[in-house]
Amino acid sequence: MIFGIGTDVCDIRRIEATLGRQGERFVQRVLGASELAIWQRRSARWPQRGVRYLATRFSAKEAFSKAVGMGMRMPMTWRDCEILNEPSGKPVIVLHGALREWCEARGLRAHVTVTDETDYAASFVVIEQ
């Protein structure tokens, strides 16, 4: 049964501007430990690729928070919701801490897709129960 559906469209230029103002402090607030390591590798090779990665993760976390129906309030936190990739490239949601426990207690399972094109990143999340 579908518990919730969330979508988000993010202007990559807005993320880039925020990154320019706040620097890595913004990145560390939004990305979990595994995501942060990926962002650092991508940014070192090509900074714009790092910005796009950050924008897709930001968008997916917003979509997830909408799908579970709680917005960005506890137990939903930026860092406890990571958007990682399987070896095949398929994006997956990996939850940590209280957010993981909250979802497990309700029997929730999340599916996510992310994309970016020119100036925008978009994400869709479906939550099953």
XYZ file of N, CA, C and O in Angstrom:
516
model
N 0.837 -1.173 0.000
C 0.000 0.000 0.000
C 0.891 1.248 0.000
O 1.912 1.304 0.686
N 0.505 2.250 -0.772
C 1.268 3.495 -0.804
C 0.933 4.327 0.431
O -0.220 4.624 0.702
N 1.960 4.687 1.169
C 1.838 5.510 2.368
C 1.911 6.990 1.999
O 1.212 7.820 2.564
N 2.789 7.310 1.049
C 2.944 8.705 0.650
C 3.778 8.859 -0.600
O 4.565 7.986 -0.953
N 3.592 9.984 -1.263
C 4.353 10.329 -2.458
C 4.865 11.746 -2.274
O 4.123 12.629 -1.824
N 6.130 11.966 -2.620
C 6.706 13.303 -2.523
C 7.500 13.634 -3.764
O 8.102 12.755 -4.377
N 7.494 14.892 -4.129
C 8.280 15.358 -5.265
C 8.903 16.704 -4.920
O 8.381 17.438 -4.065
N 10.018 17.005 -5.559
C 10.652 18.293 -5.341
C 11.446 18.667 -6.583
O 12.074 17.812 -7.198
N 11.392 19.931 -6.942
C 12.213 20.494 -8.009
C 13.066 21.585 -7.378
O 12.557 22.439 -6.655
N 14.354 21.522 -7.637
C 15.304 22.421 -6.994
C 16.090 23.177 -8.066
O 16.600 22.565 -9.007
N 16.200 24.469 -7.915
C 16.994 25.283 -8.825
C 18.470 25.129 -8.432
O 18.871 25.542 -7.342
N 19.258 24.538 -9.299
C 20.670 24.280 -9.011
C 21.422 25.583 -8.761
O 22.320 25.640 -7.923
N 21.016 26.649 -9.427
C 21.666 27.955 -9.236
C 21.472 28.452 -7.806
O 22.361 29.102 -7.235
N 20.327 28.144 -7.202
C 20.070 28.533 -5.807
C 21.006 27.781 -4.852
O 21.547 28.353 -3.902
N 21.186 26.486 -5.124
C 22.108 25.682 -4.307
C 23.532 26.211 -4.463
O 24.275 26.340 -3.484
N 23.906 26.532 -5.692
C 25.247 27.062 -5.954
C 25.465 28.389 -5.229
O 26.532 28.630 -4.653
N 24.462 29.246 -5.220
C 24.565 30.534 -4.520
C 24.697 30.327 -3.009
O 25.507 30.989 -2.352
N 23.908 29.408 -2.463
C 23.991 29.111 -1.027
C 25.359 28.547 -0.683
O 25.962 28.920 0.327
N 25.858 27.672 -1.527
C 27.188 27.105 -1.327
C 28.242 28.204 -1.361
O 29.181 28.198 -0.557
N 28.074 29.166 -2.253
C 29.007 30.287 -2.331
C 28.999 31.153 -1.079
O 30.040 31.648 -0.647
N 27.824 31.326 -0.476
C 27.696 32.140 0.740
C 28.154 31.392 1.989
O 28.830 31.950 2.837
N 27.733 30.129 2.115
C 27.967 29.389 3.355
C 29.120 28.398 3.288
O 29.558 27.901 4.320
N 29.560 28.083 2.083
C 30.680 27.156 1.934
C 30.341 25.756 2.426
O 29.184 25.331 2.396
N 31.355 25.086 2.891
C 31.193 23.695 3.293
C 30.285 23.528 4.511
O 29.770 22.447 4.762
N 30.045 24.598 5.247
C 29.119 24.528 6.386
C 27.732 24.086 5.915
O 27.075 23.272 6.548
N 27.295 24.609 4.774
C 26.004 24.219 4.192
C 26.018 22.739 3.806
O 25.086 21.995 4.104
N 27.083 22.313 3.177
C 27.214 20.922 2.736
C 27.160 19.976 3.934
O 26.462 18.962 3.906
N 27.868 20.304 4.987
C 27.909 19.443 6.167
C 26.576 19.410 6.901
O 26.291 18.444 7.611
N 25.757 20.428 6.722
C 24.431 20.438 7.345
C 23.459 19.544 6.580
O 22.573 18.932 7.161
N 23.630 19.446 5.260
C 22.684 18.729 4.408
C 23.075 17.274 4.171
O 22.211 16.395 4.157
N 24.359 16.996 3.981
C 24.795 15.647 3.605
C 25.216 14.802 4.796
O 25.859 15.302 5.729
N 24.873 13.516 4.737
C 25.350 12.543 5.719
C 26.799 12.186 5.427
O 27.368 12.603 4.410
N 27.402 11.390 6.281
C 28.825 11.067 6.170
C 29.188 10.414 4.836
O 30.180 10.791 4.205
N 28.413 9.450 4.396
C 28.722 8.771 3.125
C 28.538 9.714 1.946
O 29.346 9.723 1.006
N 27.484 10.513 1.972
C 27.243 11.484 0.904
C 28.357 12.530 0.856
O 28.790 12.940 -0.229
N 28.807 12.962 2.020
C 29.846 13.984 2.099
C 31.129 13.505 1.421
O 31.768 14.260 0.681
N 31.496 12.248 1.642
C 32.701 11.694 1.010
C 32.563 11.691 -0.511
O 33.514 12.026 -1.235
N 31.388 11.336 -1.000
C 31.141 11.336 -2.453
C 31.198 12.760 -2.982
O 31.811 13.032 -4.027
N 30.566 13.704 -2.294
C 30.562 15.101 -2.717
C 31.994 15.638 -2.807
O 32.341 16.331 -3.776
N 32.826 15.315 -1.824
C 34.202 15.803 -1.822
C 34.978 15.271 -3.032
O 35.705 16.024 -3.678
N 34.800 13.990 -3.353
C 35.478 13.418 -4.528
C 35.004 14.076 -5.816
O 35.808 14.432 -6.675
N 33.697 14.229 -5.959
C 33.145 14.816 -7.187
C 33.530 16.286 -7.323
O 33.860 16.751 -8.412
N 33.494 17.006 -6.231
C 33.832 18.426 -6.267
C 35.305 18.647 -6.587
O 35.655 19.629 -7.251
N 36.165 17.757 -6.112
C 37.599 17.890 -6.365
C 37.906 17.726 -7.857
O 38.772 18.414 -8.396
N 37.192 16.824 -8.520
C 37.424 16.580 -9.948
C 36.794 17.660 -10.820
O 37.356 18.071 -11.818
N 35.577 18.071 -10.452
C 34.836 19.049 -11.250
C 33.820 19.708 -10.331
O 32.794 19.108 -10.005
N 34.075 20.937 -9.896
C 33.194 21.598 -8.923
C 31.711 21.608 -9.313
O 30.848 21.427 -8.452
N 31.404 21.815 -10.583
C 29.994 21.854 -10.997
C 29.324 20.506 -10.776
O 28.139 20.439 -10.443
N 30.059 19.423 -10.930
C 29.496 18.089 -10.669
C 29.153 17.937 -9.185
O 28.156 17.332 -8.825
N 29.970 18.522 -8.321
C 29.678 18.506 -6.895
C 28.412 19.292 -6.566
O 27.604 18.867 -5.741
N 28.225 20.427 -7.214
C 27.019 21.245 -6.993
C 25.785 20.458 -7.421
O 24.769 20.440 -6.718
N 25.842 19.804 -8.569
C 24.703 19.014 -9.061
C 24.389 17.852 -8.115
O 23.226 17.556 -7.859
N 25.433 17.208 -7.604
C 25.240 16.124 -6.637
C 24.528 16.656 -5.391
O 23.551 16.066 -4.914
N 24.989 17.780 -4.880
C 24.380 18.384 -3.700
C 22.917 18.745 -3.966
O 22.042 18.485 -3.132
N 22.632 19.297 -5.136
C 21.264 19.697 -5.477
C 20.332 18.492 -5.571
O 19.192 18.548 -5.097
N 20.789 17.395 -6.167
C 19.925 16.216 -6.265
C 19.661 15.621 -4.891
O 18.545 15.166 -4.616
N 20.652 15.641 -4.021
C 20.449 15.094 -2.666
C 19.517 15.992 -1.863
O 18.644 15.509 -1.144
N 19.690 17.297 -1.982
C 18.803 18.246 -1.315
C 17.362 18.015 -1.769
O 16.442 17.895 -0.956
N 17.166 17.903 -3.068
C 15.839 17.696 -3.641
C 15.222 16.382 -3.170
O 14.044 16.331 -2.790
N 16.007 15.309 -3.171
C 15.489 13.997 -2.762
C 15.089 13.985 -1.289
O 14.084 13.374 -0.909
N 15.837 14.668 -0.449
C 15.500 14.718 0.974
C 14.220 15.523 1.204
O 13.400 15.161 2.049
N 14.048 16.589 0.439
C 12.799 17.358 0.505
C 11.622 16.475 0.073
O 10.574 16.471 0.719
N 11.798 15.730 -1.024
C 10.731 14.844 -1.512
C 10.415 13.760 -0.488
O 9.248 13.431 -0.252
N 11.444 13.207 0.149
C 11.236 12.178 1.170
C 10.445 12.748 2.346
O 9.489 12.129 2.828
N 10.817 13.937 2.792
C 10.124 14.535 3.946
C 8.651 14.786 3.632
O 7.795 14.655 4.506
N 8.346 15.108 2.383
C 6.960 15.296 1.971
C 6.218 13.960 1.910
O 5.067 13.858 2.322
N 6.897 12.942 1.406
C 6.268 11.621 1.262
C 5.916 11.007 2.617
O 4.882 10.347 2.745
N 6.759 11.205 3.617
C 6.445 10.653 4.942
C 5.511 11.566 5.720
O 5.015 11.186 6.777
N 5.273 12.771 5.208
C 4.267 13.648 5.785
C 4.676 14.431 7.001
O 3.821 14.914 7.743
N 5.963 14.601 7.220
C 6.376 15.330 8.421
C 7.174 16.587 8.117
O 7.466 17.351 9.028
N 7.515 16.810 6.870
C 8.354 17.965 6.571
C 9.713 17.820 7.227
O 10.146 16.711 7.533
N 10.371 18.913 7.460
C 11.717 18.878 8.051
C 11.644 19.116 9.557
O 12.119 20.111 10.077
N 10.999 18.178 10.248
C 10.985 18.239 11.709
C 11.235 16.836 12.248
O 11.037 15.855 11.543
N 11.661 16.749 13.466
C 12.076 15.483 14.068
C 11.011 14.412 13.920
O 9.836 14.720 14.062
N 11.394 13.198 13.621
C 12.771 12.720 13.562
C 13.463 12.944 12.221
O 14.585 12.490 12.020
N 12.827 13.649 11.282
C 13.442 13.902 9.982
C 14.552 14.933 10.120
O 14.315 16.051 10.571
N 15.757 14.528 9.773
C 16.886 15.459 9.717
C 17.617 15.236 8.399
O 17.560 14.151 7.813
N 18.282 16.268 7.939
C 19.015 16.183 6.679
C 20.021 15.034 6.690
O 20.101 14.252 5.752
N 20.813 14.954 7.738
C 21.931 14.003 7.767
C 21.492 12.560 8.034
O 22.217 11.635 7.704
N 20.318 12.363 8.641
C 19.846 11.000 8.912
C 19.149 10.365 7.714
O 18.740 9.210 7.775
N 19.006 11.099 6.633
C 18.409 10.597 5.393
C 19.457 10.754 4.294
O 19.732 11.862 3.849
N 20.083 9.651 3.909
C 21.105 9.706 2.868
C 20.571 9.110 1.573
O 19.853 8.113 1.592
N 20.937 9.725 0.469
C 20.584 9.235 -0.854
C 21.880 8.714 -1.464
O 22.755 9.488 -1.857
N 21.996 7.403 -1.519
C 23.202 6.757 -2.026
C 22.854 5.987 -3.294
O 21.714 6.023 -3.753
N 23.823 5.305 -3.856
C 23.585 4.547 -5.070
C 24.056 3.112 -4.906
O 25.118 2.868 -4.335
N 23.245 2.188 -5.438
C 23.670 0.792 -5.525
C 24.763 0.702 -6.591
O 24.926 1.627 -7.392
N 25.508 -0.407 -6.639
C 26.542 -0.553 -7.675
C 26.006 -0.369 -9.101
O 26.711 0.109 -9.980
N 24.744 -0.684 -9.311
C 24.130 -0.511 -10.633
C 23.868 0.957 -10.967
O 23.570 1.296 -12.108
N 23.948 1.838 -9.956
C 23.654 3.248 -10.137
C 22.291 3.658 -9.607
O 21.999 4.840 -9.481
N 21.454 2.682 -9.303
C 20.111 2.972 -8.790
C 20.207 3.727 -7.464
O 20.872 3.284 -6.532
N 19.524 4.880 -7.359
C 19.547 5.604 -6.087
C 18.687 4.897 -5.033
O 17.643 4.337 -5.361
N 19.156 4.931 -3.808
C 18.434 4.330 -2.684
C 18.490 5.283 -1.491
O 19.412 6.082 -1.359
N 17.477 5.172 -0.645
C 17.432 5.969 0.580
C 17.929 5.100 1.729
O 17.422 4.003 1.954
N 18.923 5.621 2.440
C 19.487 4.942 3.601
C 19.217 5.831 4.810
O 19.655 6.987 4.834
N 18.493 5.293 5.775
C 18.103 6.068 6.954
C 18.964 5.691 8.154
O 19.427 4.559 8.264
N 19.111 6.639 9.066
C 19.914 6.436 10.272
C 19.151 6.940 11.496
O 18.219 7.736 11.382
N 19.583 6.480 12.663
C 19.116 7.005 13.937
C 17.614 6.931 14.149
O 16.946 5.964 13.766
N 17.078 7.985 14.752
C 15.658 8.034 15.110
C 14.758 7.975 13.882
O 13.660 7.418 13.936
N 15.213 8.523 12.767
C 14.415 8.486 11.540
C 14.264 7.050 11.043
O 13.171 6.632 10.654
N 15.324 6.299 11.104
C 15.261 4.883 10.716
C 14.300 4.122 11.623
O 13.461 3.356 11.153
N 14.421 4.346 12.917
C 13.548 3.676 13.881
C 12.083 4.051 13.654
O 11.204 3.194 13.719
N 11.817 5.312 13.381
C 10.461 5.796 13.132
C 9.864 5.088 11.923
O 8.724 4.624 11.960
N 10.616 5.005 10.847
C 10.131 4.349 9.620
C 9.967 2.842 9.813
O 8.977 2.261 9.357
N 10.919 2.209 10.481
C 10.825 0.765 10.728
C 9.610 0.432 11.584
O 8.923 -0.564 11.337
N 9.318 1.257 12.587
C 8.172 1.019 13.465
C 6.854 1.067 12.700
O 5.873 0.432 13.103
N 6.823 1.777 11.602
C 5.611 1.901 10.785
C 5.631 0.994 9.555
O 4.703 1.020 8.754
N 6.711 0.235 9.410
C 6.830 -0.675 8.270
C 6.951 0.051 6.936
O 6.415 -0.408 5.928
N 7.668 1.172 6.932
C 7.783 1.980 5.727
C 9.024 1.607 4.918
O 10.086 1.348 5.478
N 8.859 1.634 3.610
C 9.947 1.348 2.669
C 9.907 2.425 1.583
O 8.850 2.686 1.008
N 11.063 3.039 1.306
C 11.111 4.175 0.382
C 11.755 3.814 -0.940
O 12.704 3.020 -1.001
N 11.240 4.424 -2.009
C 11.804 4.319 -3.351
C 12.054 5.741 -3.829
O 11.210 6.626 -3.643
N 13.192 5.975 -4.485
C 13.550 7.324 -4.905
C 14.129 7.317 -6.312
O 14.756 6.343 -6.735
N 13.896 8.401 -7.018
C 14.578 8.655 -8.277
C 14.980 10.122 -8.295
O 14.272 10.975 -7.743
N 16.134 10.395 -8.877
C 16.648 11.765 -8.966
C 17.118 12.032 -10.392
O 17.516 11.105 -11.099
N 17.060 13.292 -10.777
C 17.549 13.685 -12.090
C 17.969 15.146 -12.040
O 17.528 15.893 -11.166
N 18.843 15.523 -12.940
C 19.188 16.939 -13.073
C 19.393 17.253 -14.547
O 19.822 16.416 -15.323
N 19.015 18.472 -14.895
C 19.124 18.923 -16.277
C 19.303 20.432 -16.272
O 18.470 21.153 -15.711
N 20.353 20.890 -16.884
C 20.676 22.307 -17.014
C 20.612 23.022 -15.664
O 21.558 22.942 -14.901
N 19.497 23.674 -15.346
C 19.406 24.495 -14.138
C 18.612 23.870 -13.002
O 18.468 24.489 -11.949
N 18.081 22.666 -13.192
C 17.184 22.096 -12.186
C 17.534 20.658 -11.824
O 18.000 19.890 -12.661
N 17.256 20.323 -10.573
C 17.329 18.951 -10.081
C 15.906 18.587 -9.635
O 15.195 19.424 -9.085
N 15.502 17.362 -9.892
C 14.160 16.921 -9.496
C 14.240 15.547 -8.863
O 15.113 14.741 -9.203
N 13.317 15.276 -7.953
C 13.266 14.001 -7.255
C 11.829 13.572 -7.019
O 10.954 14.419 -6.824
N 11.641 12.274 -7.006
C 10.354 11.679 -6.682
C 10.592 10.566 -5.674
O 11.512 9.771 -5.828
N 9.744 10.506 -4.654
C 9.847 9.477 -3.624
C 8.464 8.859 -3.437
O 7.465 9.572 -3.338
N 8.427 7.539 -3.392
C 7.216 6.800 -3.066
C 7.524 6.009 -1.813
O 8.528 5.294 -1.749
N 6.632 6.104 -0.825
C 6.782 5.363 0.420
C 5.706 4.282 0.458
O 4.516 4.580 0.313
N 6.134 3.041 0.666
C 5.210 1.907 0.802
C 5.088 1.546 2.269
O 6.025 1.697 3.047
N 3.929 0.995 2.611
C 3.737 0.472 3.968
C 3.249 -0.947 3.871
O 2.377 -1.275 3.115
